[in-house]
Amino acid sequence: SGDGQFFKEKVGVDLRFRRLAVSGGLTVNTATNDVELSTTAPQPPTTETLHTSNFTAVNFRLHQVNTTSAAITVTPPSSPAIGDRFAVVDARLTAASNNITISFGSQLIYGQNDTYVINVNGGYAEFIYMGTSTGWVATKG
């Protein structure tokens, strides 16, 4: 794709590529032995202003949290759907003194009624919703 540097070698059912650019779906044309690969990359959370008090997270956002003055509690988005996600980061490196608590309330985390605490300076966690039985899971952090 792009600069003409694409090379393929068919060995059995394996394909070997020198360079491969992917940007949408996958198409295999067996009549001409053409292979087109593409994908839609997941979009990273967008960034917003610093939170300095308790707040409710928004889907697909990276929430920067400033706990310089006090601990902060984050509530996950309400009515989540499978695949929803949000992230929280200690933007001022003070979570060891003033923790960031993600309070799931009636929602579950790892199938339990529990909280998730970021208590290290510079801590980060991303959460993805897996459904009503599992609830949220931390995918990073």
mmCIF file of C-alpha atoms in Angstrom:
data_model
loop_
_atom_site.group_PDB
_atom_site.id
_atom_site.type_symbol
_atom_site.label_atom_id
_atom_site.label_comp_id
_atom_site.label_asym_id
_atom_site.label_seq_id
_atom_site.Cartn_x
_atom_site.Cartn_y
_atom_site.Cartn_z
ATOM 1 C CA SER A 1 0.000 0.000 0.000
ATOM 2 C CA GLY A 2 1.235 3.498 -0.682
ATOM 3 C CA ASP A 3 4.794 3.388 -1.985
ATOM 4 C CA GLY A 4 4.741 0.148 -4.021
ATOM 5 C CA GLN A 5 6.913 -1.757 -1.543
ATOM 6 C CA PHE A 6 4.376 -4.555 -1.003
ATOM 7 C CA PHE A 7 5.642 -8.104 -1.493
ATOM 8 C CA LYS A 8 3.871 -11.396 -0.900
ATOM 9 C CA GLU A 9 5.068 -14.955 -1.093
ATOM 10 C CA LYS A 10 2.604 -17.829 -0.854
ATOM 11 C CA VAL A 11 3.978 -20.873 0.956
ATOM 12 C CA GLY A 12 1.231 -23.423 1.588
ATOM 13 C CA VAL A 13 -1.471 -21.329 3.224
ATOM 14 C CA ASP A 14 0.989 -18.877 4.778
ATOM 15 C CA LEU A 15 1.557 -15.429 3.317
ATOM 16 C CA ARG A 16 4.769 -13.543 3.989
ATOM 17 C CA PHE A 17 4.832 -9.788 3.600
ATOM 18 C CA ARG A 18 7.802 -7.485 3.452
ATOM 19 C CA ARG A 19 5.605 -4.481 4.241
ATOM 20 C CA LEU A 20 1.913 -4.382 5.041
ATOM 21 C CA ALA A 21 -0.304 -1.341 5.541
ATOM 22 C CA VAL A 22 -3.740 -1.971 7.018
ATOM 23 C CA SER A 23 -6.526 0.625 7.173
ATOM 24 C CA GLY A 24 -10.110 -0.758 6.866
ATOM 25 C CA GLY A 25 -11.357 -4.348 6.383
ATOM 26 C CA LEU A 26 -10.020 -7.558 4.863
ATOM 27 C CA THR A 27 -10.611 -8.632 1.267
ATOM 28 C CA VAL A 28 -9.167 -11.749 -0.364
ATOM 29 C CA ASN A 29 -9.746 -12.101 -4.107
ATOM 30 C CA THR A 30 -8.934 -15.742 -4.917
ATOM 31 C CA ALA A 31 -9.509 -15.228 -8.638
ATOM 32 C CA THR A 32 -6.552 -12.844 -8.915
ATOM 33 C CA ASN A 33 -4.629 -13.841 -5.773
ATOM 34 C CA ASP A 34 -5.024 -10.271 -4.506
ATOM 35 C CA VAL A 35 -5.071 -9.630 -0.790
ATOM 36 C CA GLU A 36 -6.280 -6.361 0.690
ATOM 37 C CA LEU A 37 -5.989 -5.847 4.428
ATOM 38 C CA SER A 38 -7.320 -2.971 6.455
ATOM 39 C CA THR A 39 -8.695 -2.314 9.908
ATOM 40 C CA THR A 40 -10.278 0.440 11.922
ATOM 41 C CA ALA A 41 -7.969 1.239 14.793
ATOM 42 C CA PRO A 42 -9.583 1.784 18.190
ATOM 43 C CA GLN A 43 -9.671 5.435 19.055
ATOM 44 C CA PRO A 44 -7.806 6.495 22.186
ATOM 45 C CA PRO A 45 -9.747 8.308 24.852
ATOM 46 C CA THR A 46 -9.880 12.048 24.359
ATOM 47 C CA THR A 47 -8.337 14.280 27.010
ATOM 48 C CA GLU A 48 -10.204 16.929 28.965
ATOM 49 C CA THR A 49 -9.378 19.477 31.660
ATOM 50 C CA LEU A 50 -8.135 18.507 35.117
ATOM 51 C CA HIS A 51 -10.712 17.271 37.624
ATOM 52 C CA THR A 52 -10.217 18.736 41.088
ATOM 53 C CA SER A 53 -13.346 17.286 42.754
ATOM 54 C CA ASN A 54 -15.521 14.169 42.589
ATOM 55 C CA PHE A 55 -16.988 13.488 39.147
ATOM 56 C CA THR A 56 -18.732 10.959 36.911
ATOM 57 C CA ALA A 57 -16.546 9.574 34.138
ATOM 58 C CA VAL A 58 -17.545 9.884 30.491
ATOM 59 C CA ASN A 59 -17.161 7.000 28.041
ATOM 60 C CA PHE A 60 -14.083 7.029 25.825
ATOM 61 C CA ARG A 61 -12.373 9.819 27.776
ATOM 62 C CA LEU A 62 -9.054 10.031 29.550
ATOM 63 C CA HIS A 63 -9.806 11.858 32.782
ATOM 64 C CA GLN A 64 -6.881 13.808 34.235
ATOM 65 C CA VAL A 65 -7.223 14.042 38.006
ATOM 66 C CA ASN A 66 -5.574 16.563 40.320
ATOM 67 C CA THR A 67 -5.515 15.325 43.926
ATOM 68 C CA THR A 68 -3.103 18.003 45.171
ATOM 69 C CA SER A 69 -5.682 19.323 47.656
ATOM 70 C CA ALA A 70 -7.890 16.308 48.394
ATOM 71 C CA ALA A 71 -8.728 12.716 47.515
ATOM 72 C CA ILE A 72 -11.173 12.335 44.623
ATOM 73 C CA THR A 73 -13.898 9.779 43.925
ATOM 74 C CA VAL A 74 -14.775 8.847 40.347
ATOM 75 C CA THR A 75 -18.097 7.266 39.426
ATOM 76 C CA PRO A 76 -18.138 5.220 36.199
ATOM 77 C CA PRO A 77 -20.550 6.152 33.398
ATOM 78 C CA SER A 78 -24.142 5.089 34.037
ATOM 79 C CA SER A 79 -25.897 2.483 31.862
ATOM 80 C CA PRO A 80 -22.710 1.119 30.251
ATOM 81 C CA ALA A 81 -22.739 -1.087 27.165
ATOM 82 C CA ILE A 82 -20.236 -3.850 26.422
ATOM 83 C CA GLY A 83 -17.045 -2.252 25.117
ATOM 84 C CA ASP A 84 -17.545 1.098 26.837
ATOM 85 C CA ARG A 85 -14.358 2.368 28.434
ATOM 86 C CA PHE A 86 -12.827 5.251 30.306
ATOM 87 C CA ALA A 87 -9.434 6.011 31.801
ATOM 88 C CA VAL A 88 -8.179 7.899 34.851
ATOM 89 C CA VAL A 89 -4.677 9.292 35.422
ATOM 90 C CA ASP A 90 -3.060 11.025 38.398
ATOM 91 C CA ALA A 91 -1.972 14.111 36.489
ATOM 92 C CA ARG A 92 -0.245 15.902 39.397
ATOM 93 C CA LEU A 93 1.620 12.918 40.904
ATOM 94 C CA THR A 94 -0.131 13.165 44.266
ATOM 95 C CA ALA A 95 -2.320 10.027 44.429
ATOM 96 C CA ALA A 96 -0.052 8.408 47.047
ATOM 97 C CA SER A 97 -1.118 11.137 49.510
ATOM 98 C CA ASN A 98 -4.640 11.777 48.207
ATOM 99 C CA ASN A 99 -6.007 8.630 46.577
ATOM 100 C CA ILE A 100 -8.237 8.420 43.521
ATOM 101 C CA THR A 101 -11.082 5.993 44.212
ATOM 102 C CA ILE A 102 -13.246 4.606 41.430
ATOM 103 C CA SER A 103 -16.516 3.751 43.167
ATOM 104 C CA PHE A 104 -18.623 1.384 41.086
ATOM 105 C CA GLY A 105 -21.732 1.625 43.276
ATOM 106 C CA SER A 106 -24.327 -0.848 41.993
ATOM 107 C CA GLN A 107 -22.128 -1.700 38.994
ATOM 108 C CA LEU A 108 -19.585 -4.504 39.314
ATOM 109 C CA ILE A 109 -15.833 -4.646 38.883
ATOM 110 C CA TYR A 110 -14.444 -8.132 38.226
ATOM 111 C CA GLY A 111 -17.896 -9.513 39.108
ATOM 112 C CA GLN A 112 -17.831 -7.992 42.608
ATOM 113 C CA ASN A 113 -19.274 -4.953 44.355
ATOM 114 C CA ASP A 114 -16.003 -3.205 45.059
ATOM 115 C CA THR A 115 -13.916 -0.094 44.472
ATOM 116 C CA TYR A 116 -10.629 0.452 42.654
ATOM 117 C CA VAL A 117 -8.054 2.727 44.254
ATOM 118 C CA ILE A 118 -5.183 4.496 42.537
ATOM 119 C CA ASN A 119 -2.725 5.144 45.368
ATOM 120 C CA VAL A 120 0.608 5.604 43.605
ATOM 121 C CA ASN A 121 1.923 8.875 42.234
ATOM 122 C CA GLY A 122 1.307 9.050 38.497
ATOM 123 C CA GLY A 123 -1.054 6.060 38.652
ATOM 124 C CA TYR A 124 -3.196 5.233 35.634
ATOM 125 C CA ALA A 125 -6.031 2.800 34.998
ATOM 126 C CA GLU A 126 -8.282 2.151 32.029
ATOM 127 C CA PHE A 127 -11.574 0.354 32.513
ATOM 128 C CA ILE A 128 -13.636 -1.567 29.957
ATOM 129 C CA TYR A 129 -17.179 -2.801 30.486
ATOM 130 C CA MET A 130 -17.558 -6.548 29.874
ATOM 131 C CA GLY A 131 -21.284 -7.023 30.595
ATOM 132 C CA THR A 132 -23.560 -7.382 33.607
ATOM 133 C CA SER A 133 -21.953 -10.555 35.045
ATOM 134 C CA THR A 134 -18.388 -9.234 35.073
ATOM 135 C CA GLY A 135 -19.005 -5.508 34.998
ATOM 136 C CA TRP A 136 -15.875 -3.395 34.579
ATOM 137 C CA VAL A 137 -12.304 -4.689 34.365
ATOM 138 C CA ALA A 138 -9.073 -2.722 34.543
ATOM 139 C CA THR A 139 -7.209 -3.233 31.282
ATOM 140 C CA LYS A 140 -4.174 -1.135 32.234
ATOM 141 C CA GLY A 141 -2.853 0.271 35.425
#
